[in-house]
Structure formats: C-alpha cells, structure tokens
Amino acid sequence: MAIADDHILFRKGLRALLGGFQEVEVLFEAGDGQELLERLDHEPVRPDVVLMDLQMPTLDGLQTTRLLRAQYPRIRVIIISMHDEPELIESLKTEGAHGYLLKNASPEEMRTAIRAAAGHALTSTK
C-alpha cells in the first residue's frame, strides 16, 4: 500500500494507524499525485492499493486516479476526503476510484475499504 496526502501529520498518522493492521504494509508515502507517480515509476515493488487525498497540490486525487487507471491499471485507489457529496463520490468511482472514505471514518471502516480494494486487485484479470 502507498499513501498520498499533502498534509505531513495526517499522512504520518495514517501510516502509524495502518502499521497496526497485520495485513497491511505501507511501502511508501507521497506528498501529492506527481510524487506518487514518480515513486511508482522507480519503486521495485508497486502497491496493490493507494490511499489518496482528494485535494492535493500539483496533481490532485481525481487527476492522479485518471493517470493511475491508464498507467497502472492493477493499482486500486481509495480516495480519502472530508467532502461527502454523493455526486462527487459517484464521479470519482466513474473515473476509476475503487473506494471512498471520509476523513472521519473509523479505523475499522478504513481496514474494510482496504481489504475490499486489495481483494478486488487480487482477483482482477486486468
């Protein structure tokens, strides 16, 4: 798994939380979509799932999801945001996101979303 969020404290907090989940290994963190894509181009092991903020500088979550869908179709994206508009969530799923979490989600909701996305990644034929 990889994490992309422009807020360092939030990103580090996510990493600490995810480190408590036995089935999750965080391979790396990125501060925005551009950094995430650069890391993916150079990392020997790619994550199955990316947990990514919607609003980031340089490349936001929506733009990055589109690029990931084209360049790395096996990677599953979970968008995390404070916005809960149903139209936005549906739009993100249409663009290729495999999950959506609010920033006030519980740790168990996050674990469930990651498992669902990872399971989809493991059973996908793309």
Short mmCIF file of N, CA and C in Angstrom, two decimals:
data_model
loop_
_atom_site.label_atom_id
_atom_site.label_comp_id
_atom_site.label_asym_id
_atom_site.label_seq_id
_atom_site.Cartn_x
_atom_site.Cartn_y
_atom_site.Cartn_z
N MET A 1 0.84 -1.17 0.00
CA MET A 1 0.00 0.00 0.00
C MET A 1 0.88 1.22 0.00
N ALA A 2 0.37 2.30 -0.59
CA ALA A 2 1.02 3.60 -0.56
C ALA A 2 0.02 4.65 -0.10
N ILE A 3 0.53 5.73 0.45
CA ILE A 3 -0.30 6.83 0.95
C ILE A 3 0.12 8.10 0.21
N ALA A 4 -0.86 8.86 -0.27
CA ALA A 4 -0.59 10.16 -0.89
C ALA A 4 -1.48 11.20 -0.23
N ASP A 5 -0.86 12.14 0.45
CA ASP A 5 -1.58 13.23 1.11
C ASP A 5 -0.59 14.36 1.33
N ASP A 6 -1.01 15.59 1.09
CA ASP A 6 -0.11 16.71 1.22
C ASP A 6 0.09 17.19 2.65
N HIS A 7 -0.68 16.71 3.59
CA HIS A 7 -0.52 17.08 4.99
C HIS A 7 0.33 16.04 5.70
N ILE A 8 1.54 16.44 6.07
CA ILE A 8 2.52 15.51 6.62
C ILE A 8 2.00 14.82 7.88
N LEU A 9 1.43 15.57 8.81
CA LEU A 9 0.96 14.95 10.06
C LEU A 9 -0.15 13.94 9.79
N PHE A 10 -1.06 14.27 8.89
CA PHE A 10 -2.15 13.34 8.56
C PHE A 10 -1.57 12.07 7.91
N ARG A 11 -0.64 12.27 6.97
CA ARG A 11 0.00 11.15 6.28
C ARG A 11 0.73 10.24 7.27
N LYS A 12 1.48 10.84 8.17
CA LYS A 12 2.21 10.06 9.18
C LYS A 12 1.24 9.35 10.13
N GLY A 13 0.14 10.02 10.46
CA GLY A 13 -0.88 9.39 11.30
C GLY A 13 -1.51 8.19 10.62
N LEU A 14 -1.81 8.32 9.31
CA LEU A 14 -2.34 7.19 8.55
C LEU A 14 -1.35 6.03 8.55
N ARG A 15 -0.10 6.36 8.32
CA ARG A 15 0.92 5.30 8.29
C ARG A 15 1.00 4.58 9.63
N ALA A 16 0.96 5.33 10.71
CA ALA A 16 1.00 4.72 12.05
C ALA A 16 -0.23 3.84 12.27
N LEU A 17 -1.40 4.32 11.88
CA LEU A 17 -2.63 3.54 12.02
C LEU A 17 -2.55 2.26 11.20
N LEU A 18 -2.16 2.40 9.94
CA LEU A 18 -2.10 1.24 9.05
C LEU A 18 -1.03 0.24 9.49
N GLY A 19 0.00 0.73 10.15
CA GLY A 19 1.04 -0.16 10.68
C GLY A 19 0.50 -1.12 11.73
N GLY A 20 -0.62 -0.77 12.33
CA GLY A 20 -1.25 -1.65 13.32
C GLY A 20 -2.10 -2.74 12.70
N PHE A 21 -2.31 -2.69 11.39
CA PHE A 21 -3.08 -3.72 10.71
C PHE A 21 -2.11 -4.76 10.18
N GLN A 22 -2.22 -5.98 10.68
CA GLN A 22 -1.28 -7.03 10.31
C GLN A 22 -1.20 -7.26 8.81
N GLU A 23 -2.31 -7.15 8.13
CA GLU A 23 -2.36 -7.48 6.71
C GLU A 23 -1.94 -6.33 5.79
N VAL A 24 -1.54 -5.19 6.36
CA VAL A 24 -1.21 -4.02 5.57
C VAL A 24 0.27 -3.67 5.75
N GLU A 25 0.93 -3.44 4.62
CA GLU A 25 2.31 -2.94 4.64
C GLU A 25 2.35 -1.66 3.81
N VAL A 26 2.77 -0.57 4.43
CA VAL A 26 2.90 0.69 3.71
C VAL A 26 4.30 0.71 3.07
N LEU A 27 4.32 0.72 1.75
CA LEU A 27 5.59 0.71 1.02
C LEU A 27 6.24 2.08 0.97
N PHE A 28 5.40 3.12 0.79
CA PHE A 28 5.93 4.48 0.76
C PHE A 28 4.81 5.49 0.88
N GLU A 29 5.22 6.75 1.08
CA GLU A 29 4.31 7.89 1.18
C GLU A 29 4.68 8.90 0.10
N ALA A 30 3.70 9.70 -0.31
CA ALA A 30 3.94 10.79 -1.25
C ALA A 30 3.14 12.00 -0.82
N GLY A 31 3.65 13.18 -1.13
CA GLY A 31 3.00 14.43 -0.74
C GLY A 31 1.96 14.93 -1.72
N ASP A 32 1.94 14.36 -2.93
CA ASP A 32 0.93 14.72 -3.93
C ASP A 32 0.94 13.67 -5.03
N GLY A 33 0.04 13.82 -6.00
CA GLY A 33 -0.09 12.84 -7.06
C GLY A 33 1.15 12.72 -7.92
N GLN A 34 1.80 13.85 -8.19
CA GLN A 34 3.02 13.83 -9.01
C GLN A 34 4.10 13.00 -8.34
N GLU A 35 4.32 13.22 -7.06
CA GLU A 35 5.32 12.46 -6.32
C GLU A 35 4.95 10.97 -6.29
N LEU A 36 3.67 10.68 -6.13
CA LEU A 36 3.22 9.29 -6.14
C LEU A 36 3.58 8.61 -7.46
N LEU A 37 3.27 9.26 -8.58
CA LEU A 37 3.57 8.68 -9.89
C LEU A 37 5.07 8.50 -10.09
N GLU A 38 5.86 9.47 -9.64
CA GLU A 38 7.31 9.36 -9.76
C GLU A 38 7.83 8.18 -8.94
N ARG A 39 7.30 8.02 -7.75
CA ARG A 39 7.72 6.88 -6.90
C ARG A 39 7.33 5.56 -7.55
N LEU A 40 6.14 5.49 -8.12
CA LEU A 40 5.70 4.25 -8.78
C LEU A 40 6.61 3.89 -9.94
N ASP A 41 7.09 4.91 -10.65
CA ASP A 41 7.99 4.67 -11.78
C ASP A 41 9.34 4.10 -11.35
N HIS A 42 9.72 4.36 -10.09
CA HIS A 42 11.07 3.97 -9.64
C HIS A 42 11.11 2.90 -8.56
N GLU A 43 9.99 2.55 -8.00
CA GLU A 43 9.97 1.54 -6.93
C GLU A 43 10.02 0.14 -7.54
N PRO A 44 10.80 -0.76 -6.96
CA PRO A 44 10.85 -2.12 -7.48
C PRO A 44 9.57 -2.91 -7.22
N VAL A 45 8.86 -2.56 -6.15
CA VAL A 45 7.60 -3.22 -5.80
C VAL A 45 6.51 -2.15 -5.81
N ARG A 46 5.43 -2.45 -6.51
CA ARG A 46 4.31 -1.49 -6.56
C ARG A 46 3.22 -1.93 -5.60
N PRO A 47 2.54 -0.96 -5.00
CA PRO A 47 1.46 -1.29 -4.08
C PRO A 47 0.23 -1.81 -4.82
N ASP A 48 -0.56 -2.62 -4.13
CA ASP A 48 -1.85 -3.07 -4.66
C ASP A 48 -2.89 -1.96 -4.52
N VAL A 49 -2.75 -1.17 -3.44
CA VAL A 49 -3.74 -0.15 -3.09
C VAL A 49 -3.03 1.16 -2.77
N VAL A 50 -3.63 2.26 -3.22
CA VAL A 50 -3.16 3.60 -2.86
C VAL A 50 -4.29 4.29 -2.11
N LEU A 51 -3.98 4.79 -0.94
CA LEU A 51 -4.91 5.59 -0.14
C LEU A 51 -4.52 7.04 -0.40
N MET A 52 -5.41 7.82 -1.03
CA MET A 52 -5.03 9.12 -1.55
C MET A 52 -6.05 10.21 -1.20
N ASP A 53 -5.51 11.34 -0.78
CA ASP A 53 -6.33 12.52 -0.51
C ASP A 53 -6.91 13.04 -1.82
N LEU A 54 -8.07 13.64 -1.76
CA LEU A 54 -8.70 14.21 -2.94
C LEU A 54 -8.05 15.54 -3.32
N GLN A 55 -7.84 16.40 -2.33
CA GLN A 55 -7.32 17.74 -2.60
C GLN A 55 -5.84 17.80 -2.25
N MET A 56 -5.01 17.88 -3.30
CA MET A 56 -3.56 18.00 -3.13
C MET A 56 -3.05 18.96 -4.20
N PRO A 57 -1.90 19.60 -3.94
CA PRO A 57 -1.32 20.46 -4.96
C PRO A 57 -0.71 19.63 -6.10
N THR A 58 -0.33 20.28 -7.16
CA THR A 58 0.30 19.70 -8.34
C THR A 58 -0.65 18.77 -9.07
N LEU A 59 -0.85 17.56 -8.60
CA LEU A 59 -1.84 16.64 -9.16
C LEU A 59 -2.77 16.22 -8.03
N ASP A 60 -4.06 16.54 -8.16
CA ASP A 60 -5.00 16.18 -7.09
C ASP A 60 -5.41 14.71 -7.22
N GLY A 61 -6.26 14.27 -6.32
CA GLY A 61 -6.68 12.87 -6.30
C GLY A 61 -7.42 12.42 -7.54
N LEU A 62 -8.27 13.28 -8.10
CA LEU A 62 -9.02 12.93 -9.30
C LEU A 62 -8.08 12.79 -10.50
N GLN A 63 -7.21 13.78 -10.71
CA GLN A 63 -6.26 13.72 -11.83
C GLN A 63 -5.35 12.49 -11.69
N THR A 64 -4.89 12.25 -10.50
CA THR A 64 -3.98 11.12 -10.26
C THR A 64 -4.69 9.79 -10.47
N THR A 65 -5.95 9.70 -10.05
CA THR A 65 -6.72 8.47 -10.27
C THR A 65 -6.84 8.18 -11.76
N ARG A 66 -7.11 9.20 -12.55
CA ARG A 66 -7.20 9.02 -14.01
C ARG A 66 -5.88 8.49 -14.58
N LEU A 67 -4.78 9.09 -14.14
CA LEU A 67 -3.46 8.67 -14.63
C LEU A 67 -3.12 7.26 -14.16
N LEU A 68 -3.45 6.95 -12.93
CA LEU A 68 -3.20 5.59 -12.42
C LEU A 68 -3.99 4.56 -13.21
N ARG A 69 -5.24 4.87 -13.51
CA ARG A 69 -6.08 3.95 -14.27
C ARG A 69 -5.44 3.63 -15.62
N ALA A 70 -4.84 4.64 -16.26
CA ALA A 70 -4.21 4.46 -17.57
C ALA A 70 -2.83 3.79 -17.46
N GLN A 71 -2.02 4.21 -16.49
CA GLN A 71 -0.64 3.75 -16.42
C GLN A 71 -0.43 2.50 -15.57
N TYR A 72 -1.23 2.36 -14.54
CA TYR A 72 -1.08 1.24 -13.59
C TYR A 72 -2.46 0.67 -13.27
N PRO A 73 -3.11 0.01 -14.23
CA PRO A 73 -4.49 -0.42 -14.03
C PRO A 73 -4.68 -1.45 -12.91
N ARG A 74 -3.63 -2.10 -12.46
CA ARG A 74 -3.77 -3.08 -11.37
C ARG A 74 -3.82 -2.42 -9.99
N ILE A 75 -3.36 -1.20 -9.89
CA ILE A 75 -3.37 -0.50 -8.60
C ILE A 75 -4.78 0.01 -8.32
N ARG A 76 -5.28 -0.27 -7.14
CA ARG A 76 -6.60 0.15 -6.71
C ARG A 76 -6.48 1.41 -5.87
N VAL A 77 -7.38 2.35 -6.10
CA VAL A 77 -7.34 3.65 -5.43
C VAL A 77 -8.50 3.79 -4.46
N ILE A 78 -8.18 4.21 -3.25
CA ILE A 78 -9.18 4.61 -2.28
C ILE A 78 -8.96 6.10 -2.03
N ILE A 79 -9.95 6.90 -2.33
CA ILE A 79 -9.88 8.34 -2.09
C ILE A 79 -10.33 8.60 -0.66
N ILE A 80 -9.61 9.49 0.01
CA ILE A 80 -9.99 9.90 1.36
C ILE A 80 -10.15 11.42 1.35
N SER A 81 -11.29 11.88 1.88
CA SER A 81 -11.61 13.30 1.79
C SER A 81 -12.57 13.69 2.90
N MET A 82 -12.73 14.98 3.07
CA MET A 82 -13.72 15.49 4.02
C MET A 82 -15.04 15.78 3.33
N HIS A 83 -15.07 15.71 1.99
CA HIS A 83 -16.27 16.01 1.21
C HIS A 83 -17.14 14.75 1.10
N ASP A 84 -18.44 14.92 1.34
CA ASP A 84 -19.33 13.75 1.31
C ASP A 84 -20.50 13.89 0.34
N GLU A 85 -20.32 14.69 -0.72
CA GLU A 85 -21.38 14.87 -1.69
C GLU A 85 -21.51 13.60 -2.55
N PRO A 86 -22.70 13.02 -2.64
CA PRO A 86 -22.90 11.78 -3.42
C PRO A 86 -22.47 11.91 -4.88
N GLU A 87 -22.68 13.09 -5.49
CA GLU A 87 -22.29 13.28 -6.89
C GLU A 87 -20.79 13.19 -7.04
N LEU A 88 -20.05 13.75 -6.11
CA LEU A 88 -18.59 13.71 -6.15
C LEU A 88 -18.10 12.27 -6.01
N ILE A 89 -18.66 11.56 -5.06
CA ILE A 89 -18.25 10.17 -4.83
C ILE A 89 -18.53 9.33 -6.07
N GLU A 90 -19.68 9.51 -6.67
CA GLU A 90 -20.01 8.76 -7.89
C GLU A 90 -19.08 9.12 -9.03
N SER A 91 -18.75 10.39 -9.15
CA SER A 91 -17.83 10.85 -10.19
C SER A 91 -16.45 10.21 -10.02
N LEU A 92 -15.97 10.15 -8.79
CA LEU A 92 -14.67 9.55 -8.52
C LEU A 92 -14.67 8.06 -8.86
N LYS A 93 -15.75 7.38 -8.55
CA LYS A 93 -15.84 5.96 -8.88
C LYS A 93 -15.89 5.76 -10.40
N THR A 94 -16.59 6.65 -11.09
CA THR A 94 -16.65 6.60 -12.55
C THR A 94 -15.26 6.79 -13.14
N GLU A 95 -14.45 7.62 -12.51
CA GLU A 95 -13.10 7.90 -13.00
C GLU A 95 -12.09 6.82 -12.62
N GLY A 96 -12.50 5.85 -11.80
CA GLY A 96 -11.60 4.75 -11.51
C GLY A 96 -11.28 4.49 -10.05
N ALA A 97 -11.80 5.31 -9.13
CA ALA A 97 -11.55 5.03 -7.71
C ALA A 97 -12.32 3.78 -7.29
N HIS A 98 -11.71 2.97 -6.46
CA HIS A 98 -12.32 1.72 -6.01
C HIS A 98 -12.95 1.83 -4.63
N GLY A 99 -12.74 2.97 -4.00
CA GLY A 99 -13.33 3.19 -2.69
C GLY A 99 -13.26 4.66 -2.34
N TYR A 100 -14.04 5.05 -1.34
CA TYR A 100 -14.10 6.43 -0.90
C TYR A 100 -14.32 6.42 0.61
N LEU A 101 -13.47 7.12 1.32
CA LEU A 101 -13.60 7.22 2.78
C LEU A 101 -13.61 8.68 3.18
N LEU A 102 -14.44 8.98 4.15
CA LEU A 102 -14.40 10.30 4.75
C LEU A 102 -13.25 10.34 5.75
N LYS A 103 -12.68 11.51 5.94
CA LYS A 103 -11.55 11.63 6.87
C LYS A 103 -11.94 11.35 8.31
N ASN A 104 -13.24 11.32 8.60
CA ASN A 104 -13.66 10.97 9.96
C ASN A 104 -14.10 9.50 10.05
N ALA A 105 -13.72 8.68 9.08
CA ALA A 105 -14.05 7.26 9.12
C ALA A 105 -13.33 6.59 10.28
N SER A 106 -13.90 5.50 10.75
CA SER A 106 -13.26 4.75 11.84
C SER A 106 -12.13 3.89 11.28
N PRO A 107 -11.19 3.50 12.12
CA PRO A 107 -10.14 2.60 11.67
C PRO A 107 -10.69 1.31 11.06
N GLU A 108 -11.77 0.80 11.60
CA GLU A 108 -12.35 -0.43 11.06
C GLU A 108 -12.94 -0.21 9.67
N GLU A 109 -13.55 0.96 9.45
CA GLU A 109 -14.05 1.28 8.11
C GLU A 109 -12.89 1.35 7.11
N MET A 110 -11.78 1.91 7.54
CA MET A 110 -10.61 2.00 6.68
C MET A 110 -10.08 0.60 6.36
N ARG A 111 -9.97 -0.23 7.37
CA ARG A 111 -9.49 -1.60 7.16
C ARG A 111 -10.41 -2.34 6.18
N THR A 112 -11.71 -2.19 6.33
CA THR A 112 -12.66 -2.85 5.45
C THR A 112 -12.51 -2.37 4.01
N ALA A 113 -12.34 -1.06 3.82
CA ALA A 113 -12.17 -0.50 2.48
C ALA A 113 -10.88 -0.99 1.83
N ILE A 114 -9.82 -1.07 2.60
CA ILE A 114 -8.53 -1.55 2.08
C ILE A 114 -8.63 -3.02 1.70
N ARG A 115 -9.23 -3.81 2.56
CA ARG A 115 -9.41 -5.23 2.25
C ARG A 115 -10.24 -5.42 0.99
N ALA A 116 -11.32 -4.65 0.85
CA ALA A 116 -12.17 -4.77 -0.32
C ALA A 116 -11.40 -4.39 -1.59
N ALA A 117 -10.66 -3.30 -1.54
CA ALA A 117 -9.89 -2.88 -2.71
C ALA A 117 -8.78 -3.88 -3.02
N ALA A 118 -8.08 -4.34 -2.00
CA ALA A 118 -7.00 -5.31 -2.22
C ALA A 118 -7.54 -6.62 -2.75
N GLY A 119 -8.68 -7.05 -2.25
CA GLY A 119 -9.29 -8.28 -2.74
C GLY A 119 -9.66 -8.15 -4.20
N HIS A 120 -10.16 -6.98 -4.57
CA HIS A 120 -10.50 -6.71 -5.96
C HIS A 120 -9.25 -6.73 -6.82
N ALA A 121 -8.15 -6.19 -6.28
CA ALA A 121 -6.89 -6.15 -7.03
C ALA A 121 -6.38 -7.58 -7.24
N LEU A 122 -6.55 -8.42 -6.26
CA LEU A 122 -6.03 -9.78 -6.36
C LEU A 122 -6.86 -10.64 -7.30
N THR A 123 -8.14 -10.31 -7.46
CA THR A 123 -9.00 -11.14 -8.32
C THR A 123 -9.19 -10.53 -9.71
N SER A 124 -8.65 -9.34 -9.93
CA SER A 124 -8.83 -8.69 -11.23
C SER A 124 -7.99 -9.39 -12.30
N THR A 125 -8.51 -9.42 -13.52
CA THR A 125 -7.76 -10.00 -14.63
C THR A 125 -7.13 -8.94 -15.50
N LYS A 126 -7.26 -7.68 -15.14
CA LYS A 126 -6.68 -6.59 -15.94
C LYS A 126 -5.20 -6.48 -15.68
#
